[in-house]
Short mmCIF file of N, CA, C and O in Angstrom, two decimals:
data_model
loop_
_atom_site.label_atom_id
_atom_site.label_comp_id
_atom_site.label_asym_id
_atom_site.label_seq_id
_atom_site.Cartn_x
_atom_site.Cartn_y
_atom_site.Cartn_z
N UNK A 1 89.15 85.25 30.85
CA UNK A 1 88.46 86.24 31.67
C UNK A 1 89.40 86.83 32.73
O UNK A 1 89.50 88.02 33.02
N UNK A 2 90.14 85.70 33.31
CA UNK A 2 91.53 87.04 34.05
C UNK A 2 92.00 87.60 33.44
O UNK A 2 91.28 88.61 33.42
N UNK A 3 92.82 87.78 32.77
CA UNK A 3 93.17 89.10 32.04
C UNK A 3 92.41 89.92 31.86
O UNK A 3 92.99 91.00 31.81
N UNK A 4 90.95 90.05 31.69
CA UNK A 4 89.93 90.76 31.73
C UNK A 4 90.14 91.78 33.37
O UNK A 4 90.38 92.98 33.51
N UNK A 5 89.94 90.82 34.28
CA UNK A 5 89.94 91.10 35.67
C UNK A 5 91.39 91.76 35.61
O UNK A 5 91.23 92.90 36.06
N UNK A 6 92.49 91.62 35.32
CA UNK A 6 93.98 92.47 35.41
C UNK A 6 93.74 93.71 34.87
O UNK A 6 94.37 94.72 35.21
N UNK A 7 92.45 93.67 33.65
CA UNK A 7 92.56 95.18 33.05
C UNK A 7 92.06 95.92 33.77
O UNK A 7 92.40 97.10 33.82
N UNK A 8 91.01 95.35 34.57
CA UNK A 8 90.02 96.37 35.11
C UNK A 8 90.68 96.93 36.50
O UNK A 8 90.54 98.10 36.85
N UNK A 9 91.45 95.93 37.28
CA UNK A 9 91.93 96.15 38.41
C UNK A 9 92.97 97.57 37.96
O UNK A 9 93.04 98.67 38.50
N UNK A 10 93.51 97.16 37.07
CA UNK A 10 94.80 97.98 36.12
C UNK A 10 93.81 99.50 35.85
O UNK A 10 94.35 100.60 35.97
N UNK A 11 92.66 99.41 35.57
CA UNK A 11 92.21 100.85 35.53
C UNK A 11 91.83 101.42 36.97
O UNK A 11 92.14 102.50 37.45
N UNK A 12 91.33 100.75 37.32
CA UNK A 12 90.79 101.13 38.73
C UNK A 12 92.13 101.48 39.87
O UNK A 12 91.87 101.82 41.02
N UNK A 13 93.34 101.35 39.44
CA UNK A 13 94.42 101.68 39.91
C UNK A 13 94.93 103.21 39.45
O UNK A 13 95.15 104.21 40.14
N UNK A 14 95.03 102.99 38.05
CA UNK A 14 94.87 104.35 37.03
C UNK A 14 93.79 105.31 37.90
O UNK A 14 94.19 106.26 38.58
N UNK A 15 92.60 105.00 37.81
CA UNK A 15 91.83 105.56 39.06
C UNK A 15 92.01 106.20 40.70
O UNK A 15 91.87 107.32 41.21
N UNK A 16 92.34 105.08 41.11
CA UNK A 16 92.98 105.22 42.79
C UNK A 16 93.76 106.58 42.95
O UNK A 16 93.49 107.57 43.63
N UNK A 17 95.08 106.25 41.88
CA UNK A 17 95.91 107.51 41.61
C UNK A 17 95.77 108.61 41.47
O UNK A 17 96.40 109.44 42.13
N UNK A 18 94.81 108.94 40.46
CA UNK A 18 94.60 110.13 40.03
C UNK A 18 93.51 110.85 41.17
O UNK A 18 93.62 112.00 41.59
N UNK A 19 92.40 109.82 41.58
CA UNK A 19 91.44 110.62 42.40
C UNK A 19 92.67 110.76 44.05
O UNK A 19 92.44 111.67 44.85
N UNK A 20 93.55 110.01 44.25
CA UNK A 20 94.20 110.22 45.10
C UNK A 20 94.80 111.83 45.46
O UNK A 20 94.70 112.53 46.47
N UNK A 21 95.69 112.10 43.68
CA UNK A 21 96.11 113.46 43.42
C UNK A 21 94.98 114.41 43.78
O UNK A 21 95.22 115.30 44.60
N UNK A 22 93.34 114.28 43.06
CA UNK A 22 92.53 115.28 43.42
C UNK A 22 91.99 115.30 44.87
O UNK A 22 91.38 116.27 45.31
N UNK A 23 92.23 114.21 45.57
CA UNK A 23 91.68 114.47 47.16
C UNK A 23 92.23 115.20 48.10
O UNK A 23 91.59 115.50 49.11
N UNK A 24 93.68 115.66 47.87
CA UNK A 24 94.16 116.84 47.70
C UNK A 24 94.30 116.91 49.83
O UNK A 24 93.86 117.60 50.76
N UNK A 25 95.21 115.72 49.61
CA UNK A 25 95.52 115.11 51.38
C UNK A 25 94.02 115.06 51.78
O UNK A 25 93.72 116.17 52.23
N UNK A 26 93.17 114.38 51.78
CA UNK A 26 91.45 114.05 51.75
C UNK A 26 91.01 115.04 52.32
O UNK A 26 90.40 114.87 53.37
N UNK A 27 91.24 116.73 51.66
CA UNK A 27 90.67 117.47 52.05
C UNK A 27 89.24 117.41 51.03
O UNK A 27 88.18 117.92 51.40
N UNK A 28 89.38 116.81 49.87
CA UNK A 28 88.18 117.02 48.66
C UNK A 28 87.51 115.72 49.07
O UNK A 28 88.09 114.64 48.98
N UNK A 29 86.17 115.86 49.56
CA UNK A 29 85.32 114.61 49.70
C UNK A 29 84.90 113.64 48.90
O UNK A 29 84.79 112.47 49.24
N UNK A 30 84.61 114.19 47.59
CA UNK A 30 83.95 113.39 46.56
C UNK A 30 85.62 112.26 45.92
O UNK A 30 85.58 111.04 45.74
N UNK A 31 86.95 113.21 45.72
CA UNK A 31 87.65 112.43 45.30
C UNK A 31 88.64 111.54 46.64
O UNK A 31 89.61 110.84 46.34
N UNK A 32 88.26 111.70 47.81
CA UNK A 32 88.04 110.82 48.46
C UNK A 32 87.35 109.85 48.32
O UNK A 32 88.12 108.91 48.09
N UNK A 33 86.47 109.56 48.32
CA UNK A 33 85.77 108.60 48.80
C UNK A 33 85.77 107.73 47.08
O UNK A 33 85.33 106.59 47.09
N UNK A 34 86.30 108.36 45.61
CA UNK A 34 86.45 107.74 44.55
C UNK A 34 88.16 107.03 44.91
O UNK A 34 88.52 106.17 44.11
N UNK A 35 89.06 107.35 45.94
CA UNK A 35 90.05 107.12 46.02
C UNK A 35 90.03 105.42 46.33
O UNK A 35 90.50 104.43 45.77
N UNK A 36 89.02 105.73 47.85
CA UNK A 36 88.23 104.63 48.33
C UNK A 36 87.73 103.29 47.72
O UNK A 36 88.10 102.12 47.84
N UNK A 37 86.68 103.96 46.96
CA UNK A 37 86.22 102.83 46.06
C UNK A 37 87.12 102.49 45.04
O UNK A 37 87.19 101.26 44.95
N UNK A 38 87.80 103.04 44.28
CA UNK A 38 88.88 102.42 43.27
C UNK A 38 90.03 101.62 44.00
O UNK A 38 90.50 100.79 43.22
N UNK A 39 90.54 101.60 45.06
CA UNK A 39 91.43 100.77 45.66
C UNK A 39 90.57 99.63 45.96
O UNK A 39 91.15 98.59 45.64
N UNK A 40 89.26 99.41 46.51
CA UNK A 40 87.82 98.52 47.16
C UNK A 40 87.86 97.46 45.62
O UNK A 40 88.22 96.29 45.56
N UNK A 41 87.36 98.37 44.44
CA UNK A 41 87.75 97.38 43.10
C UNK A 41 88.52 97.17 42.57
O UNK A 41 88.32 96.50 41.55
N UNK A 42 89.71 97.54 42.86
CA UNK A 42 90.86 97.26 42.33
C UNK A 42 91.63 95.73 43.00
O UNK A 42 92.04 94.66 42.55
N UNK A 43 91.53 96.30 44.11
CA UNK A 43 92.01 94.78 44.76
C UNK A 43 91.14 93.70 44.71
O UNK A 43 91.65 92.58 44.83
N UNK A 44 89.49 93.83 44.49
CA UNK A 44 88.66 92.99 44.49
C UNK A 44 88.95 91.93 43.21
O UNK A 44 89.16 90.73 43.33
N UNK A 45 88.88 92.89 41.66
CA UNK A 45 89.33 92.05 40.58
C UNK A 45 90.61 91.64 40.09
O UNK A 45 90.76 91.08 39.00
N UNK A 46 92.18 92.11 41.45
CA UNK A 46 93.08 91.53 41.13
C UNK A 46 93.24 90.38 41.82
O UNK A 46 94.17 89.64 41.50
N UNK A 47 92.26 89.99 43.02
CA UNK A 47 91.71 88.91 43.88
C UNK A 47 91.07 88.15 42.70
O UNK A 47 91.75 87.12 42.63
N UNK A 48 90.15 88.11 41.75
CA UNK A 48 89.34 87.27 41.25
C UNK A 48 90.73 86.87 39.64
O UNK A 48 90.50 85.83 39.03
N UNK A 49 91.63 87.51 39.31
CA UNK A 49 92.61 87.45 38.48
C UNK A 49 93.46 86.58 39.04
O UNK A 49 93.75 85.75 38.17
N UNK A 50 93.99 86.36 40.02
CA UNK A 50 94.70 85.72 40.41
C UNK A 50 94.10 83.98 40.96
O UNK A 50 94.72 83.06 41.50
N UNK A 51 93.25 84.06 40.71
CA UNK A 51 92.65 82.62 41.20
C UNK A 51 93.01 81.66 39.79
O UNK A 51 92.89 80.43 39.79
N UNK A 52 93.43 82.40 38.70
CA UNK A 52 94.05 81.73 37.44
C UNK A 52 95.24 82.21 37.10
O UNK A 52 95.96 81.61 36.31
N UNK A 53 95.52 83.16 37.57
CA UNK A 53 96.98 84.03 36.75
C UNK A 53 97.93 83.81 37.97
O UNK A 53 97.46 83.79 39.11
N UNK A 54 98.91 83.69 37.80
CA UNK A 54 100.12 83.16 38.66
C UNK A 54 100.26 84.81 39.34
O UNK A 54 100.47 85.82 38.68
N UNK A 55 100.06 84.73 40.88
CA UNK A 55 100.17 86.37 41.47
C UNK A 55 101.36 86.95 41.07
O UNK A 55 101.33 88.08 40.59
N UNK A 56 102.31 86.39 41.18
CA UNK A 56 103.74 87.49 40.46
C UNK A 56 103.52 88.11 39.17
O UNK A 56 104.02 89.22 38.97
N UNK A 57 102.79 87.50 38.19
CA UNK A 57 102.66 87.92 37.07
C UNK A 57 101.50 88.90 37.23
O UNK A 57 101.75 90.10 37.15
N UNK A 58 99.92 88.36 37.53
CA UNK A 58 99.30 89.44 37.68
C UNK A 58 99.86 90.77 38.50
O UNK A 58 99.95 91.76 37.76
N UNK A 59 100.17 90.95 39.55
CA UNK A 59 100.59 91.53 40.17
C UNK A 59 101.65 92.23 39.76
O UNK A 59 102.00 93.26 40.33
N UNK A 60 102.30 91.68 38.66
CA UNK A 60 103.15 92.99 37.87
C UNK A 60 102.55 93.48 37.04
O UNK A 60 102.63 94.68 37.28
N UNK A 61 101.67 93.29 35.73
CA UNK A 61 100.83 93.61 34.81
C UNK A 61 99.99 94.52 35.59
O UNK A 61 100.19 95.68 35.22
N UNK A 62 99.38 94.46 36.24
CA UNK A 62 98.44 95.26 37.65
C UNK A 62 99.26 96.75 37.57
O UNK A 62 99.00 97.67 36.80
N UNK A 63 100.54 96.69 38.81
CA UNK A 63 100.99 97.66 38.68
C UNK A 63 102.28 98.21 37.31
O UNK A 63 103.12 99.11 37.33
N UNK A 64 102.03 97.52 36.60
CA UNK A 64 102.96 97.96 35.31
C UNK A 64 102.22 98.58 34.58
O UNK A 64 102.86 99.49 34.05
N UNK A 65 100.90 98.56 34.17
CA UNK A 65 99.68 99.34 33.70
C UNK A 65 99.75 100.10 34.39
O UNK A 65 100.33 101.09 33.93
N UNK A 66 99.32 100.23 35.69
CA UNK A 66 98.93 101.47 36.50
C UNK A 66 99.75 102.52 36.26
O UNK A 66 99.21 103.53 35.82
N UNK A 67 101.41 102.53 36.52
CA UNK A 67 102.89 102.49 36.40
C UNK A 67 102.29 103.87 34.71
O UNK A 67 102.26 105.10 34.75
N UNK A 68 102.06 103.29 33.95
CA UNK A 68 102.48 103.93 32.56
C UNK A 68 101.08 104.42 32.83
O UNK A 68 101.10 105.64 33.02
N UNK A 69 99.72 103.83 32.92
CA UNK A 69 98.85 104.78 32.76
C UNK A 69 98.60 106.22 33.67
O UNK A 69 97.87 107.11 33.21
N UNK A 70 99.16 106.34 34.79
CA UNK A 70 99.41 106.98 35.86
C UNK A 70 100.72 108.09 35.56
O UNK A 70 100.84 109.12 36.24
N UNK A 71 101.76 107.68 34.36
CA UNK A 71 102.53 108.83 34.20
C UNK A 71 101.73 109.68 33.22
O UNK A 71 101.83 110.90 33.20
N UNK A 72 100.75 108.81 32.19
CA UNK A 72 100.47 109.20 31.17
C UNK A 72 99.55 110.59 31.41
O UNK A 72 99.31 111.60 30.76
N UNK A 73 99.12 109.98 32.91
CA UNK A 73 98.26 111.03 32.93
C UNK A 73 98.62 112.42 34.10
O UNK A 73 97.99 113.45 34.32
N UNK A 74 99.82 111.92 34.64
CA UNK A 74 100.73 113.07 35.21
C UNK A 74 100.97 113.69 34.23
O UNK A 74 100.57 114.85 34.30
N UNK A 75 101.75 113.27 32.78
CA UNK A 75 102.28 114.28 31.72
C UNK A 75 101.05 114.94 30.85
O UNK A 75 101.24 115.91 30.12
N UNK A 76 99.81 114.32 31.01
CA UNK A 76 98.81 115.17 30.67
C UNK A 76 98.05 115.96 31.08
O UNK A 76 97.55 116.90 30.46
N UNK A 77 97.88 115.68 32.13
CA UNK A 77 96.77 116.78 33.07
C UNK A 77 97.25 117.48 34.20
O UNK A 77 96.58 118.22 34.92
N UNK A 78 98.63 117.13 34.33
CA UNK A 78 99.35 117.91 35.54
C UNK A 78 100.61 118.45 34.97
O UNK A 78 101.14 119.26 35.73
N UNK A 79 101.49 118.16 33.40
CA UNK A 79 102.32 119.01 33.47
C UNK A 79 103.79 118.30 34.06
O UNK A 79 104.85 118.85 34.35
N UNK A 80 103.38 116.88 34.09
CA UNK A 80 104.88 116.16 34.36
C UNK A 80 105.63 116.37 32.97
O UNK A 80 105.38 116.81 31.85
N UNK A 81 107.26 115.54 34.02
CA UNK A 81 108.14 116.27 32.44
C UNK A 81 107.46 115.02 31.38
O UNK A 81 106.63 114.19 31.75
N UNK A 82 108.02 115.12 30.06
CA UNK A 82 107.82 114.33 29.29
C UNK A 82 109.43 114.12 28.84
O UNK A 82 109.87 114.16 27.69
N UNK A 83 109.90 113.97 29.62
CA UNK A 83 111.64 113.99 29.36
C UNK A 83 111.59 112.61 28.85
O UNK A 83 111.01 111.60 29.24
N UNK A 84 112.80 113.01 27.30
CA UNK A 84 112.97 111.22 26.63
C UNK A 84 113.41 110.39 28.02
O UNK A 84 112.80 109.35 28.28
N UNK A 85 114.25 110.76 28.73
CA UNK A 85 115.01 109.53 29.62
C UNK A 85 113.71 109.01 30.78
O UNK A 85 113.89 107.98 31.44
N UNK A 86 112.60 109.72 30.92
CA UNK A 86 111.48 109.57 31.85
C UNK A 86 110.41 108.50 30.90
O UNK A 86 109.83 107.47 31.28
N UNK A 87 110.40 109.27 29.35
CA UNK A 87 109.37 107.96 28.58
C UNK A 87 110.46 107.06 28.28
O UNK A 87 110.06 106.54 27.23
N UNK A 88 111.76 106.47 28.58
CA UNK A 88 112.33 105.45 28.13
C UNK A 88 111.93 104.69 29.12
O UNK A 88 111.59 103.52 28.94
N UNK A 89 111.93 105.22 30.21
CA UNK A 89 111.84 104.43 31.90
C UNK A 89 110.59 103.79 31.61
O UNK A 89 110.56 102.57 31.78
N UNK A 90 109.54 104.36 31.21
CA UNK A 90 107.87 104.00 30.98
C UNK A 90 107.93 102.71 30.33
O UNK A 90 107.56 101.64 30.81
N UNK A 91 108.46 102.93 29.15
CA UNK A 91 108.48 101.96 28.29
C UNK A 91 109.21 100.58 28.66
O UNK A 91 108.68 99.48 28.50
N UNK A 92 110.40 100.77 29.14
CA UNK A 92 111.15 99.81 30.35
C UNK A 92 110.00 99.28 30.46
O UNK A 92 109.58 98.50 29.60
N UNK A 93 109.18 99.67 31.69
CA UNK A 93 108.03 99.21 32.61
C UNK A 93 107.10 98.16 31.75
O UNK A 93 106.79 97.00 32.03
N UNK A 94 106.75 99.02 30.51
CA UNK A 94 105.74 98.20 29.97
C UNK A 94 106.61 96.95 28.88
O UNK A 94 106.09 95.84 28.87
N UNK A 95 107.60 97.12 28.20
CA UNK A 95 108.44 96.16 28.25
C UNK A 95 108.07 94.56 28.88
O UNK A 95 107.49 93.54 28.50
N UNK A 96 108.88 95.08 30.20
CA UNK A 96 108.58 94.09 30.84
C UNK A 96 107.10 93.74 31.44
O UNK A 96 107.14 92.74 32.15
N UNK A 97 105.87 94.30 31.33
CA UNK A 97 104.90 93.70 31.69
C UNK A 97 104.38 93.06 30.35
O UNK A 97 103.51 92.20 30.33
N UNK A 98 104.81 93.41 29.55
CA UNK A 98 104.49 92.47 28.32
C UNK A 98 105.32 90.99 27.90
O UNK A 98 104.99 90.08 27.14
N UNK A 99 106.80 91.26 28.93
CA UNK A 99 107.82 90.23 28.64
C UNK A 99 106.77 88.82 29.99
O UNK A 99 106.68 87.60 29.87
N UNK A 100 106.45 89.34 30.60
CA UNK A 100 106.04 88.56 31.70
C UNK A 100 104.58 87.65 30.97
O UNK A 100 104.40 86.44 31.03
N UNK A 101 103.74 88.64 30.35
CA UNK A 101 102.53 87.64 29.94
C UNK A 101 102.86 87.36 28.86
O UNK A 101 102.22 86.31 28.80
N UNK A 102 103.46 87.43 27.70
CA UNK A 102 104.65 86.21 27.23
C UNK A 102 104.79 85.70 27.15
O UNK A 102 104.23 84.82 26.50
N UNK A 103 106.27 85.70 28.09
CA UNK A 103 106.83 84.16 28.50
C UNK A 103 106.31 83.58 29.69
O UNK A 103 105.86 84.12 30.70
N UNK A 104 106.51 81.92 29.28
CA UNK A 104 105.89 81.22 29.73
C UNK A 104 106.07 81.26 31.57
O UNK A 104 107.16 81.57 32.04
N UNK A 105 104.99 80.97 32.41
CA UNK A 105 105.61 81.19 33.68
C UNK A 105 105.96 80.05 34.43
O UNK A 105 106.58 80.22 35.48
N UNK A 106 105.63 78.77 34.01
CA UNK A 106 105.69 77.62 34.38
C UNK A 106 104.96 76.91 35.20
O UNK A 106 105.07 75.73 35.50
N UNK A 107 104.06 77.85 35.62
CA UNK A 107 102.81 77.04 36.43
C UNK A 107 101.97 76.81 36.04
O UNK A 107 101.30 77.61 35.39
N UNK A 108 101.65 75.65 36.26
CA UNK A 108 99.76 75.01 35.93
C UNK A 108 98.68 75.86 36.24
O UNK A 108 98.63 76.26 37.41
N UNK A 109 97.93 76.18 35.56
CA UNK A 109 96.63 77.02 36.51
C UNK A 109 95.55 75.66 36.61
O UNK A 109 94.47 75.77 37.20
#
């Protein structure tokens, strides 16, 4: 079920971001206050993830999702580059958030 809690925190970050972009320096109210609440659940279920998942690890998976889902959606709905050397960097990222839940981390939960 943590990993469950990493995904959701991991969207709700994907979230944070994007309603961040539309609050548009919190002049837009509604994606304010979604900016709000997605940071409110985001940290809430990377709090309930980490009571089993070793925090370095959650805490990279967290923002290593966010990380790729957050360009994915710069290069889609805003027109970021999609430059190969920019999706190599992505992939880097997720790389290693996959090298981390993996290998082993050595702590007991």
């Amino acid at each position: 079920m943590a990993w469950i809690y990493v995904l959701l925190a991991s969207v709700c970050e994907i979230a944070l971001t994007l309603s961040l972009k539309l609050a548009d320096g919190f002049k837009n109210p509604k994606a304010t206050v979604a900016t709000f609440v997605s940071a409110g659940l985001g940290f809430f279920f990377l709090g309930l993830a980490v009571k089993t998942i070793p925090i370095g690890t959650a805490y990279s998976v967290w923002v290593g999702i966010g990380i790729a889902g957050t360009s994915a959606i710069g290069i889609l709905m805003f027109n970021e580059s999609a430059s190969p050397a920019r999706l190599v960097c992505i992939a880097l990222v997720l790389l290693g958030v996959v090298g981390l839940k993996v290998l082993p981390s050595g702590a007991q939960p």
